[in-house]
Short mmCIF file of C-alpha atoms in Angstrom, two decimals:
data_model
loop_
_atom_site.label_atom_id
_atom_site.label_comp_id
_atom_site.label_asym_id
_atom_site.label_seq_id
_atom_site.Cartn_x
_atom_site.Cartn_y
_atom_site.Cartn_z
CA MET A 1 24.93 -5.00 6.74
CA PRO A 2 26.91 -4.86 10.03
CA LEU A 3 28.57 -1.62 8.87
CA ARG A 4 25.20 -0.14 7.98
CA LYS A 5 23.83 -1.13 11.38
CA LEU A 6 26.78 0.44 13.19
CA ALA A 7 26.47 3.60 11.10
CA ALA A 8 22.75 3.85 11.87
CA GLU A 9 23.42 3.50 15.59
CA ALA A 10 26.17 6.13 15.48
CA LEU A 11 23.94 8.55 13.59
CA PHE A 12 20.88 8.09 15.81
CA ALA A 13 21.54 10.96 18.22
CA PRO A 14 22.69 13.60 15.69
CA THR A 15 19.93 12.84 13.19
CA LEU A 16 17.33 12.83 15.95
CA GLY A 17 18.64 16.23 17.02
CA TRP A 18 18.23 17.45 13.45
CA ASN A 19 14.64 16.19 13.37
CA VAL A 20 13.91 17.93 16.68
CA LEU A 21 15.39 21.16 15.31
CA LEU A 22 13.21 21.05 12.18
CA GLY A 23 10.05 19.76 13.81
CA ARG A 24 10.04 21.16 17.34
CA MET A 25 12.08 24.33 17.23
CA LEU A 26 11.94 25.75 13.71
CA ARG A 27 8.60 24.03 13.03
CA VAL A 28 9.28 23.68 9.33
CA ARG A 29 8.11 20.06 9.41
CA ARG A 30 5.09 18.58 11.15
CA TRP A 31 5.89 15.81 13.61
CA TRP A 32 3.03 13.72 12.25
CA ASP A 33 0.28 13.80 9.64
CA ARG A 34 -2.98 11.91 9.28
CA ILE A 35 -3.14 9.93 6.04
CA ASP A 36 -6.63 8.41 6.23
CA ASP A 37 -9.26 7.57 8.83
CA HIS A 38 -7.08 4.89 10.42
CA VAL A 39 -3.42 5.82 9.88
CA VAL A 40 -1.24 8.61 11.20
CA ILE A 41 2.41 8.72 10.09
CA GLY A 42 5.16 10.54 11.88
CA ALA A 43 8.47 10.74 13.67
CA LEU A 44 9.32 8.80 16.81
CA PRO A 45 6.89 9.75 19.57
CA PHE A 46 7.76 11.30 22.91
CA PRO A 47 5.48 10.62 25.89
CA SER A 48 3.64 13.92 25.44
CA ASP A 49 3.01 13.01 21.79
CA VAL A 50 1.50 9.69 22.82
CA ARG A 51 -1.04 11.42 25.04
CA ARG A 52 -2.04 13.73 22.17
CA LEU A 53 -2.24 10.85 19.73
CA TYR A 54 -4.45 8.96 22.17
CA ARG A 55 -6.88 11.88 22.06
CA GLU A 56 -6.78 11.55 18.25
CA GLY A 57 -8.06 7.99 18.53
CA VAL A 58 -4.72 6.20 18.24
CA ARG A 59 -4.80 2.82 19.99
CA GLY A 60 -1.96 1.08 18.17
CA ILE A 61 1.65 1.88 17.31
CA VAL A 62 3.72 0.42 14.49
CA ASN A 63 7.32 1.11 15.44
CA THR A 64 9.71 0.46 12.55
CA CYS A 65 12.79 1.54 14.54
CA ARG A 66 15.39 -1.01 15.48
CA GLU A 67 17.20 1.73 17.42
CA TYR A 68 14.34 2.95 19.64
CA GLY A 69 11.80 0.99 21.63
CA GLY A 70 9.42 3.88 22.27
CA PRO A 71 7.86 5.18 25.52
CA GLN A 72 6.46 1.79 26.46
CA GLY A 73 5.44 2.85 29.96
CA THR A 74 3.16 5.51 28.48
CA TYR A 75 1.71 2.96 26.06
CA ALA A 76 0.98 0.59 28.92
CA ARG A 77 -0.73 3.27 31.00
CA LEU A 78 -2.98 4.24 28.09
CA GLY A 79 -3.67 0.71 26.90
CA ILE A 80 -1.96 1.26 23.54
CA ARG A 81 -0.58 -1.79 21.71
CA GLN A 82 2.78 -1.59 19.97
CA LEU A 83 3.94 -3.76 17.08
CA ARG A 84 7.67 -3.34 16.70
CA ILE A 85 9.11 -4.37 13.35
CA GLY A 86 12.64 -3.22 14.10
CA THR A 87 14.38 -2.18 10.88
CA ILE A 88 17.87 -0.71 10.58
CA ASP A 89 17.75 2.99 9.71
CA PHE A 90 18.27 3.85 6.04
CA THR A 91 16.96 0.42 4.96
CA PRO A 92 13.40 -0.61 4.02
CA PRO A 93 11.45 -3.08 6.16
CA SER A 94 11.15 -6.66 4.97
CA LEU A 95 8.06 -7.96 3.21
CA GLU A 96 7.20 -10.08 6.25
CA ALA A 97 7.44 -7.01 8.49
CA VAL A 98 5.26 -4.93 6.17
CA GLU A 99 2.62 -7.67 6.03
CA GLN A 100 2.58 -7.91 9.82
CA ALA A 101 2.16 -4.14 10.07
CA VAL A 102 -0.68 -4.01 7.52
CA ALA A 103 -2.49 -6.82 9.34
CA PHE A 104 -2.00 -4.99 12.65
CA ILE A 105 -3.48 -1.79 11.19
CA ASP A 106 -6.35 -3.78 9.70
CA ASP A 107 -7.13 -5.24 13.11
CA HIS A 108 -7.38 -1.79 14.70
CA ALA A 109 -9.27 -0.34 11.74
CA SER A 110 -11.91 -3.05 12.14
CA ARG A 111 -12.64 -1.53 15.57
CA GLY A 112 -12.72 2.03 14.26
CA GLU A 113 -9.33 2.86 15.80
CA SER A 114 -6.26 4.63 14.46
CA VAL A 115 -2.65 3.46 14.35
CA TYR A 116 0.45 5.64 14.52
CA VAL A 117 3.16 4.38 12.16
CA HIS A 118 6.58 5.83 12.84
CA CYS A 119 10.27 5.56 12.22
CA LYS A 120 12.76 8.19 13.36
CA ALA A 121 11.67 10.99 11.04
CA GLY A 122 8.49 9.65 9.45
CA ARG A 123 9.99 9.68 5.97
CA ALA A 124 11.07 6.26 4.72
CA ARG A 125 10.65 3.12 6.85
CA SER A 126 7.25 4.19 8.15
CA ALA A 127 6.22 5.61 4.78
CA THR A 128 6.98 2.26 3.15
CA VAL A 129 4.52 0.58 5.52
CA VAL A 130 1.87 3.26 4.99
CA LEU A 131 2.22 3.08 1.21
CA CYS A 132 1.55 -0.66 1.36
CA TRP A 133 -1.42 0.01 3.64
CA LEU A 134 -2.87 2.39 1.05
CA MET A 135 -2.41 -0.25 -1.64
CA HIS A 136 -4.10 -2.86 0.56
CA ARG A 137 -6.93 -0.78 1.99
CA HIS A 138 -7.76 1.60 -0.84
CA GLY A 139 -6.60 -0.38 -3.87
CA MET A 140 -4.14 2.32 -4.88
CA SER A 141 -1.21 1.74 -7.18
CA PRO A 142 2.21 2.47 -5.66
CA GLU A 143 2.35 5.70 -7.65
CA GLU A 144 -1.10 6.82 -6.47
CA GLY A 145 -0.15 6.06 -2.88
CA GLN A 146 3.10 7.99 -3.26
CA ARG A 147 1.22 11.05 -4.53
CA LEU A 148 -1.18 10.92 -1.60
CA LEU A 149 1.67 10.60 0.88
CA LEU A 150 3.51 13.55 -0.65
CA ASP A 151 0.31 15.59 -0.54
CA ARG A 152 -0.23 14.85 3.16
CA ARG A 153 3.43 14.73 4.23
CA PRO A 154 5.66 16.47 1.66
CA HIS A 155 9.00 15.32 3.09
CA VAL A 156 8.43 11.57 2.74
CA HIS A 157 10.91 9.61 0.62
CA ARG A 158 10.09 10.34 -3.04
CA ARG A 159 10.97 6.97 -4.55
CA LEU A 160 9.00 4.57 -2.39
CA PRO A 161 7.35 2.75 -5.34
CA ALA A 162 10.79 1.71 -6.59
CA ARG A 163 11.57 -0.20 -3.39
CA SER A 164 11.64 -3.94 -3.98
CA VAL A 165 9.50 -4.59 -0.89
CA VAL A 166 6.74 -2.41 -2.35
CA GLN A 167 6.87 -4.29 -5.65
CA ASP A 168 6.85 -7.62 -3.80
CA PHE A 169 3.84 -6.50 -1.75
CA LEU A 170 2.07 -5.45 -4.95
CA ARG A 171 2.70 -8.83 -6.56
CA GLY A 172 1.38 -10.60 -3.48
CA ARG A 173 -1.82 -8.56 -3.52
CA SER A 174 -2.44 -9.15 -7.21
CA GLY A 175 -2.55 -12.91 -6.62
CA ASP A 176 -5.27 -14.76 -4.74
CA GLY A 177 -6.06 -11.99 -2.24
CA ARG A 178 -4.68 -14.03 0.64
CA GLN A 179 -5.17 -12.69 4.13
CA VAL A 180 -2.01 -12.03 6.10
CA PRO A 181 -2.16 -13.49 9.64
CA LEU A 182 -1.86 -11.03 12.48
CA ARG A 183 1.40 -11.60 14.33
CA ALA A 184 1.44 -8.74 16.78
CA ASP A 185 2.24 -10.88 19.80
CA GLU A 186 5.84 -11.68 18.91
CA PRO A 187 8.41 -10.88 21.61
CA ASP A 188 9.81 -7.36 21.41
CA VAL A 189 13.40 -6.29 21.87
CA PRO A 190 13.66 -4.61 25.29
CA ASN A 191 13.30 -0.85 25.26
CA GLY A 192 16.56 0.83 24.35
CA THR A 193 18.49 -2.38 23.64
CA THR A 194 19.38 -4.04 20.37
CA ALA A 195 19.23 -7.78 19.91
CA GLU A 196 22.99 -7.76 20.48
CA GLY A 197 22.60 -6.03 23.83
CA ILE A 198 23.88 -2.61 22.76
CA VAL A 199 22.27 0.01 24.97
CA LEU A 200 20.73 2.87 23.03
CA PRO A 201 18.99 6.11 24.10
CA GLN A 202 15.88 5.54 26.20
CA ALA A 203 12.58 7.38 25.89
CA SER A 204 13.36 9.05 29.22
CA ASP A 205 16.66 10.34 27.82
CA ILE A 206 14.86 12.41 25.20
CA GLU A 207 11.55 13.12 26.94
CA ARG A 208 12.64 16.71 27.59
CA PHE A 209 11.99 17.45 23.91
CA GLY A 210 8.35 16.41 24.32
#
């Protein structure tokens, strides 16, 4: 796992640049897509994106990135809550993290609000969370949720149902219908810093792409 973490950190800048090329310059991929009335999935947000998302009704952020804390100053100014379930790039979030995220989305949905769920590119970590949300909220099977995600956002990871966390989430939901406690108030890793203190790119470093 340490090697995977180091590789993810080393690849952050070049892969972000690739995402910016495809999404901002060539515009062959959308930066985000709405999945249902309460969830928008996409790539990591720049400050200008946050302001647009706010106008779309977004009042919560699920940030699955371990490597990026997000434009927290912009969130604070707009009154947007962030739940950060930091997950190393190229790995799926844990079951506990997914359950926290689904409960967080549920909380906002109960107030008629939307939540933006993102990773770096909006393809895998975030899509795993959103697939589990679709299973929870709409009673979809993993395969049905995958088809909907591909219809709305064609470049999401195509084998999400095979992920063990998705199967574990499915087994948990087929039991006694337990309610997952909301745990959105856990301490966050400071913006741009890993738990080990490694300084990573800040939102201000990449705001020019917004």
